Amino acid sequence: QVQLVESGGGLVQAGGSLRLSCGTSGSISSFNAMAWYRQAPGKQRELVASITSGGNTNYKESVEGRFTISRDNARNTVYLQMNSLKPEDTAVYYCNAGYSSGGRYYSRGFWGQGTQVTVSS
């Protein structure tokens, strides 16, 4: 059982930046892919970005060009750099461990506790 711990959330004005980190209790190299999801109040959890062990990335269309996912296997950490933040990016952000197949990301059900990101207008 792997444990994921997110950090880096907070309150930021529109146009600002935040960097989220996801630390793991085990080796992220054992996972074919890692991802960030988010869930806004009253909405379903949605996939924001994913990265494979080979470094291939995919993004939700609305964050493309503003968010960057990366991974540091030596530190067992996954990051989400968020720039040009908008009020609609406000949500709880969750780290996830899974796998990629056919260009699509699949969760293995390992979730962190989430970190709140609030963007004020």
PDB file of C-alpha atoms in Angstrom:
ATOM      1  CA  GLN A   1       0.000   0.000   0.000  1.00  0.00           C
ATOM      2  CA  VAL A   2       1.504   3.312  -1.055  1.00  0.00           C
ATOM      3  CA  GLN A   3       0.764   6.533   0.805  1.00  0.00           C
ATOM      4  CA  LEU A   4       0.559   9.830  -1.037  1.00  0.00           C
ATOM      5  CA  VAL A   5       0.871  13.194   0.699  1.00  0.00           C
ATOM      6  CA  GLU A   6       0.105  16.426  -1.120  1.00  0.00           C
ATOM      7  CA  SER A   7       1.336  19.875  -0.129  1.00  0.00           C
ATOM      8  CA  GLY A   8       1.700  23.340  -1.572  1.00  0.00           C
ATOM      9  CA  GLY A   9      -1.895  24.477  -1.812  1.00  0.00           C
ATOM     10  CA  GLY A  10      -3.084  27.849  -0.625  1.00  0.00           C
ATOM     11  CA  LEU A  11      -4.817  31.100  -1.479  1.00  0.00           C
ATOM     12  CA  VAL A  12      -3.571  33.040  -4.475  1.00  0.00           C
ATOM     13  CA  GLN A  13      -4.855  35.881  -6.609  1.00  0.00           C
ATOM     14  CA  ALA A  14      -5.873  35.303 -10.197  1.00  0.00           C
ATOM     15  CA  GLY A  15      -2.803  35.293 -12.429  1.00  0.00           C
ATOM     16  CA  GLY A  16      -0.616  33.928  -9.656  1.00  0.00           C
ATOM     17  CA  SER A  17       1.275  30.661  -9.360  1.00  0.00           C
ATOM     18  CA  LEU A  18       1.484  27.697  -7.023  1.00  0.00           C
ATOM     19  CA  ARG A  19       3.517  24.512  -7.057  1.00  0.00           C
ATOM     20  CA  LEU A  20       1.961  21.387  -5.618  1.00  0.00           C
ATOM     21  CA  SER A  21       4.074  18.486  -4.421  1.00  0.00           C
ATOM     22  CA  CYS A  22       3.128  14.867  -3.882  1.00  0.00           C
ATOM     23  CA  GLY A  23       5.417  12.805  -1.697  1.00  0.00           C
ATOM     24  CA  THR A  24       5.101   9.022  -1.621  1.00  0.00           C
ATOM     25  CA  SER A  25       5.950   6.398   0.973  1.00  0.00           C
ATOM     26  CA  GLY A  26       7.205   4.055  -1.706  1.00  0.00           C
ATOM     27  CA  SER A  27       8.986   4.284  -5.007  1.00  0.00           C
ATOM     28  CA  ILE A  28       7.023   6.068  -7.708  1.00  0.00           C
ATOM     29  CA  SER A  29       9.146   4.168 -10.201  1.00  0.00           C
ATOM     30  CA  SER A  30       6.935   1.174  -9.442  1.00  0.00           C
ATOM     31  CA  PHE A  31       4.019   3.013 -10.994  1.00  0.00           C
ATOM     32  CA  ASN A  32       3.733   3.268 -14.731  1.00  0.00           C
ATOM     33  CA  ALA A  33       2.096   6.680 -14.359  1.00  0.00           C
ATOM     34  CA  MET A  34       1.140   9.344 -11.824  1.00  0.00           C
ATOM     35  CA  ALA A  35      -1.499  12.047 -12.017  1.00  0.00           C
ATOM     36  CA  TRP A  36      -3.169  15.037 -10.441  1.00  0.00           C
ATOM     37  CA  TYR A  37      -6.935  15.286 -10.130  1.00  0.00           C
ATOM     38  CA  ARG A  38      -9.086  18.069  -8.719  1.00  0.00           C
ATOM     39  CA  GLN A  39     -12.560  18.367  -7.280  1.00  0.00           C
ATOM     40  CA  ALA A  40     -14.454  21.620  -6.991  1.00  0.00           C
ATOM     41  CA  PRO A  41     -17.453  21.994  -4.659  1.00  0.00           C
ATOM     42  CA  GLY A  42     -20.509  20.296  -6.100  1.00  0.00           C
ATOM     43  CA  LYS A  43     -18.570  18.828  -9.014  1.00  0.00           C
ATOM     44  CA  GLN A  44     -17.095  15.463  -9.869  1.00  0.00           C
ATOM     45  CA  ARG A  45     -13.416  14.767  -9.453  1.00  0.00           C
ATOM     46  CA  GLU A  46     -11.607  15.328 -12.763  1.00  0.00           C
ATOM     47  CA  LEU A  47      -8.235  14.400 -14.190  1.00  0.00           C
ATOM     48  CA  VAL A  48      -6.002  17.447 -14.573  1.00  0.00           C
ATOM     49  CA  ALA A  49      -2.661  16.054 -15.694  1.00  0.00           C
ATOM     50  CA  SER A  50      -0.785  12.768 -15.919  1.00  0.00           C
ATOM     51  CA  ILE A  51       2.797  11.698 -16.481  1.00  0.00           C
ATOM     52  CA  THR A  52       4.210   8.318 -17.413  1.00  0.00           C
ATOM     53  CA  SER A  53       7.417   6.759 -16.153  1.00  0.00           C
ATOM     54  CA  GLY A  54       8.914   7.734 -19.501  1.00  0.00           C
ATOM     55  CA  GLY A  55       7.977  11.371 -19.000  1.00  0.00           C
ATOM     56  CA  ASN A  56       5.062  11.554 -21.421  1.00  0.00           C
ATOM     57  CA  THR A  57       2.464  14.048 -20.224  1.00  0.00           C
ATOM     58  CA  ASN A  58      -1.195  14.732 -20.845  1.00  0.00           C
ATOM     59  CA  TYR A  59      -3.315  17.652 -19.689  1.00  0.00           C
ATOM     60  CA  LYS A  60      -6.917  18.643 -19.368  1.00  0.00           C
ATOM     61  CA  GLU A  61      -7.593  21.092 -22.177  1.00  0.00           C
ATOM     62  CA  SER A  62      -8.426  23.986 -19.862  1.00  0.00           C
ATOM     63  CA  VAL A  63      -5.031  23.840 -18.118  1.00  0.00           C
ATOM     64  CA  GLU A  64      -2.877  23.122 -21.173  1.00  0.00           C
ATOM     65  CA  GLY A  65      -0.091  25.687 -21.403  1.00  0.00           C
ATOM     66  CA  ARG A  66      -0.612  26.875 -17.809  1.00  0.00           C
ATOM     67  CA  PHE A  67       0.085  23.742 -15.743  1.00  0.00           C
ATOM     68  CA  THR A  68       3.136  21.503 -15.880  1.00  0.00           C
ATOM     69  CA  ILE A  69       3.368  18.063 -14.298  1.00  0.00           C
ATOM     70  CA  SER A  70       6.764  16.581 -13.532  1.00  0.00           C
ATOM     71  CA  ARG A  71       8.257  13.774 -11.487  1.00  0.00           C
ATOM     72  CA  ASP A  72      11.506  13.276  -9.587  1.00  0.00           C
ATOM     73  CA  ASN A  73      12.013   9.548  -9.214  1.00  0.00           C
ATOM     74  CA  ALA A  74      15.042  10.019  -6.942  1.00  0.00           C
ATOM     75  CA  ARG A  75      12.884  11.972  -4.470  1.00  0.00           C
ATOM     76  CA  ASN A  76       9.734   9.894  -5.080  1.00  0.00           C
ATOM     77  CA  THR A  77       7.872  13.129  -5.697  1.00  0.00           C
ATOM     78  CA  VAL A  78       5.455  14.372  -8.321  1.00  0.00           C
ATOM     79  CA  TYR A  79       4.900  18.078  -8.889  1.00  0.00           C
ATOM     80  CA  LEU A  80       2.237  20.253 -10.464  1.00  0.00           C
ATOM     81  CA  GLN A  81       3.400  23.739 -11.390  1.00  0.00           C
ATOM     82  CA  MET A  82       0.359  25.960 -11.865  1.00  0.00           C
ATOM     83  CA  ASN A  83       0.767  29.345 -13.528  1.00  0.00           C
ATOM     84  CA  SER A  84      -1.735  31.984 -14.644  1.00  0.00           C
ATOM     85  CA  LEU A  85      -4.246  30.637 -12.168  1.00  0.00           C
ATOM     86  CA  LYS A  86      -7.917  31.414 -12.639  1.00  0.00           C
ATOM     87  CA  PRO A  87     -10.813  31.408 -10.161  1.00  0.00           C
ATOM     88  CA  GLU A  88     -12.188  28.337 -11.936  1.00  0.00           C
ATOM     89  CA  ASP A  89      -9.050  26.436 -10.903  1.00  0.00           C
ATOM     90  CA  THR A  90     -10.279  26.588  -7.297  1.00  0.00           C
ATOM     91  CA  ALA A  91     -10.600  23.026  -6.021  1.00  0.00           C
ATOM     92  CA  VAL A  92      -9.085  20.366  -3.811  1.00  0.00           C
ATOM     93  CA  TYR A  93      -6.194  18.839  -5.722  1.00  0.00           C
ATOM     94  CA  TYR A  94      -5.373  15.155  -5.301  1.00  0.00           C
ATOM     95  CA  CYS A  95      -2.333  13.139  -6.225  1.00  0.00           C
ATOM     96  CA  ASN A  96      -2.929   9.708  -7.742  1.00  0.00           C
ATOM     97  CA  ALA A  97      -0.883   6.647  -8.660  1.00  0.00           C
ATOM     98  CA  GLY A  98      -1.915   4.547 -11.625  1.00  0.00           C
ATOM     99  CA  TYR A  99      -0.942   3.435 -15.084  1.00  0.00           C
ATOM    100  CA  SER A 100      -1.179   4.530 -18.668  1.00  0.00           C
ATOM    101  CA  SER A 101      -2.483   2.377 -21.475  1.00  0.00           C
ATOM    102  CA  GLY A 102      -3.271   3.365 -25.026  1.00  0.00           C
ATOM    103  CA  GLY A 103      -2.547   6.977 -24.182  1.00  0.00           C
ATOM    104  CA  ARG A 104      -5.142   7.032 -21.423  1.00  0.00           C
ATOM    105  CA  TYR A 105      -4.560   7.264 -17.679  1.00  0.00           C
ATOM    106  CA  TYR A 106      -6.105   4.777 -15.243  1.00  0.00           C
ATOM    107  CA  SER A 107      -6.102   5.127 -11.475  1.00  0.00           C
ATOM    108  CA  ARG A 108      -5.026   2.232  -9.275  1.00  0.00           C
ATOM    109  CA  GLY A 109      -7.045   3.696  -6.441  1.00  0.00           C
ATOM    110  CA  PHE A 110      -4.207   5.220  -4.442  1.00  0.00           C
ATOM    111  CA  TRP A 111      -5.131   8.736  -3.348  1.00  0.00           C
ATOM    112  CA  GLY A 112      -3.659  11.406  -1.128  1.00  0.00           C
ATOM    113  CA  GLN A 113      -5.725  13.490   1.306  1.00  0.00           C
ATOM    114  CA  GLY A 114      -5.796  16.450  -1.051  1.00  0.00           C
ATOM    115  CA  THR A 115      -4.635  20.046  -0.814  1.00  0.00           C
ATOM    116  CA  GLN A 116      -6.903  23.067  -1.195  1.00  0.00           C
ATOM    117  CA  VAL A 117      -6.191  25.594  -3.921  1.00  0.00           C
ATOM    118  CA  THR A 118      -8.223  28.801  -3.832  1.00  0.00           C
ATOM    119  CA  VAL A 119      -7.873  31.439  -6.527  1.00  0.00           C
ATOM    120  CA  SER A 120      -9.437  34.816  -5.803  1.00  0.00           C
ATOM    121  CA  SER A 121     -10.585  37.160  -8.532  1.00  0.00           C
TER     122      SER A 121
END
